[in-house]
C-alpha cells in the first residue's frame, strides 16, 4: 500500500516543519513515521476541502475516533446491515419503497466512494458509509429476488373434492394420531400444479382407518380433502403461516376426510434414508420407557410427533422448548463428543500422532459426524444453520484460531441469510443467534475475563466462581431471548434461566452423549444400561419442566408487542453486544425505553378475527385483580383460544360470552356494554347468518356504538363509531381495538403488497375502511 506523501517525506529527505495551527507535531528520532493525529481530528488536514469545512471536519473526526475505539471488528456490523436490508423488505409495504431503499443505499455508497477517494481522510468513516448501505441494499435485493423465484401464490378459494397427487414428504405425528403429508397435485378447475400440506389422521371419527400402511414418499394416492388457502395471522402480531407457505412453496393446506387409495406405491420402495430413520425411531422407542421415548426419538431423528401435548406445553412454559428442536445445542453435543473421542483415540496410535496434526483430522471426522446427524434428523433449516456454524468453529479450531468469536458468529449468520434470507424474521433464527451472541459478548467483557482469570485458590472457590458464571450466563441468555419470545409468542418464562441451568448440562453432557454411545453399544447388544440412563435423565428433565411451569408467575404474558418496542430492544442488544468499552453500556437506554413501553401496554378491548366469527371481548371490572377474556363462540379449537389469550396477554379460562350475566343474547346477536373513558360503549355482535329484517337490523345498529359481524351488513347499518363486517375484514384482516386510546391495529398494516397477502394491495389506510372514533367519544353523530 503506497504511503501518503506527507508521511513519507521524513523518510526521504530532512525537512523542517512549520507548525500548522491545530496540528500536533512530535520531534522523533530518525526513521520514525510522523503524521497527523487521526484521533484528535487532524487527519482532516490531509484533504484541502476540510480546511474550510471546520465543523464538518470536527464531526467526522469525532465519528472516526468513536468507530476506531468502539467498533474494532467490522464483520459483525456488516452482517447486521445485511439482515437489516432483509428485514426492511418485509417491513416496507410497496415495491416502490423497496426500489427506493435500494437506490438510496447505492447512491450513498457511490457518493461516499467518490468523496473519500478525493480527500483520502477518515478511512474508518468512509468504509462504514460505503459498506453498510451497500450491505443493506444487498439484503433487500436478495430477499426480493428470492421471493420472486420461490414464492408460490396461494389458491384463491377453498377447494373441496377428490384429488390425485404424488406424496413428496411424510412426517409422522404419533402424539396427535396422524401423519402430515406434503403432496403435489393439481387444481381440478384450472389444472394449476399445487403443492399442498395435508393432515392425515390415523382414524376417522367413526373408527374407519384412513391411512394404508404403504403410503410413503413417492406414492401416488387418491384422496378426498378440503383444502384452504394458507392462513394469514388470525390477529395483529399473530403467526403468519401465509408468509411461511409462500417461501416453502405451499399453495394450501387441509385435512384428508375419507380413506386414502394408493394408486401406485413408491418407486423402489421407501427412500433409504427415510427407511433408516423410521427403523431407528422404532428401535429408540423400544429402548426407552413410554413417557420419555417421544423426546428420545426427537433427539435422534428430529421427529417430534411422539411428544405428548402436556409435556410439550410444560417444556414451553418452563423455557425448555428449545431442547426439543434439533439446533445448536444438539449438533454441538454430537460434534463435540466425536471430536473429543477422535482426538483421544487417534492419540493412541503413535505413528499417526507423530505425522499428522490430530486436531485437523479430528475436526474432519467431527464435521462428517455433524453432517450425518443433520441429514439423519431431516435437514431442517435450524439444524442446517447450526451445522454450518459448527463447521465454521471446527475450521477455526483446525487453523488454530479462537473457536468462538463475534466474527465466526457473523459469518455463520451471513451464510444462513444467503441461503434462507426469509429466516431473518422468524423466531428460530433470532433466538438461536441471540443466545450465542449473548454468550460471546458476555465472555468477551473485561470484568468477566478478570473474574474467570487464573489465580491461586482452592478448588471449592474455583468451582463456586464457575457456578456463579454459569448462573450469570443463563440469566443473560434469558434476558436476551425474552424480547424475542414476547414479540413472537406474547409470553416468556420467568424461571427459564434456572430451569436451563439444570436441563442444558443434562442434555449436553448426559442425554446426547448417552444416546450416541448407546446406539454404538447396541451394535454388540450392550446399550441397555446406557438407554436406562438416558430414559432416567429425560424423565428428570420432564419432571423439572412440569414443576417449573406449575409455579406461580412461571409464565409472563403481555399484549402484542409493537414493532417500535421490538426495534428498541434490537438496537440496544446489538449496541451492548458488538461495541467495546464503557460506551457499550449506553445500549441499556433503548432497552429501558422498550421495557417502559411494554410496562404501559394494556390488553385491547376487542379482538376480532379476520373471518369475523371469532371475537374476544376484554372485560375490565372494578374490584377484579385482572381483566377477563370473553369469547363470542365456544370454540373447540385450542389454536383460536390460545391466540386470543396470548394476544390479549391474559391467562386463565376464557368465558363464553352468552353465559356472561351482563351480555344480552338471542339466536342472531349478542350485545354487551363496555366501560370506556367514563362512559359506556355498546357493542353488537352477530351470531348467525339467518336473514334479519333490514329495518330491525338498522334500528339495532343505530342503538350500538360498534357492530361486529361475519356477514356483509347493509349501508343502513350505521353504528355511532364503526362497524367491522365481512366486507371490511376481508380488506383489513383481524383487528385489535383499544377503545380507551382510540387505536385500531389490523393485520393488513403489516402485510403491504407482498404476494402472500389476500387483502387489498393498493394504497389504503385504515381510515378509508373504518371511520375514526370521535375524540370526545360522544354518542352524537
Tab-separated table of C-alpha atoms in Angstrom, residues 100 211 281 440 461 465 618 686 777:
chain	number	residue	atom	x	y	z
A	100	UNK	CA	-36.256	3.445	-3.355
A	211	UNK	CA	-54.202	-44.402	6.206
A	281	UNK	CA	-37.014	-44.301	15.554
A	440	UNK	CA	-19.856	-14.414	23.152
A	461	UNK	CA	-13.630	-21.391	45.270
A	465	UNK	CA	-16.802	-18.953	40.584
A	618	UNK	CA	-61.846	-7.981	27.353
A	686	UNK	CA	-73.739	-11.195	15.228
A	777	UNK	CA	-66.425	9.576	22.411
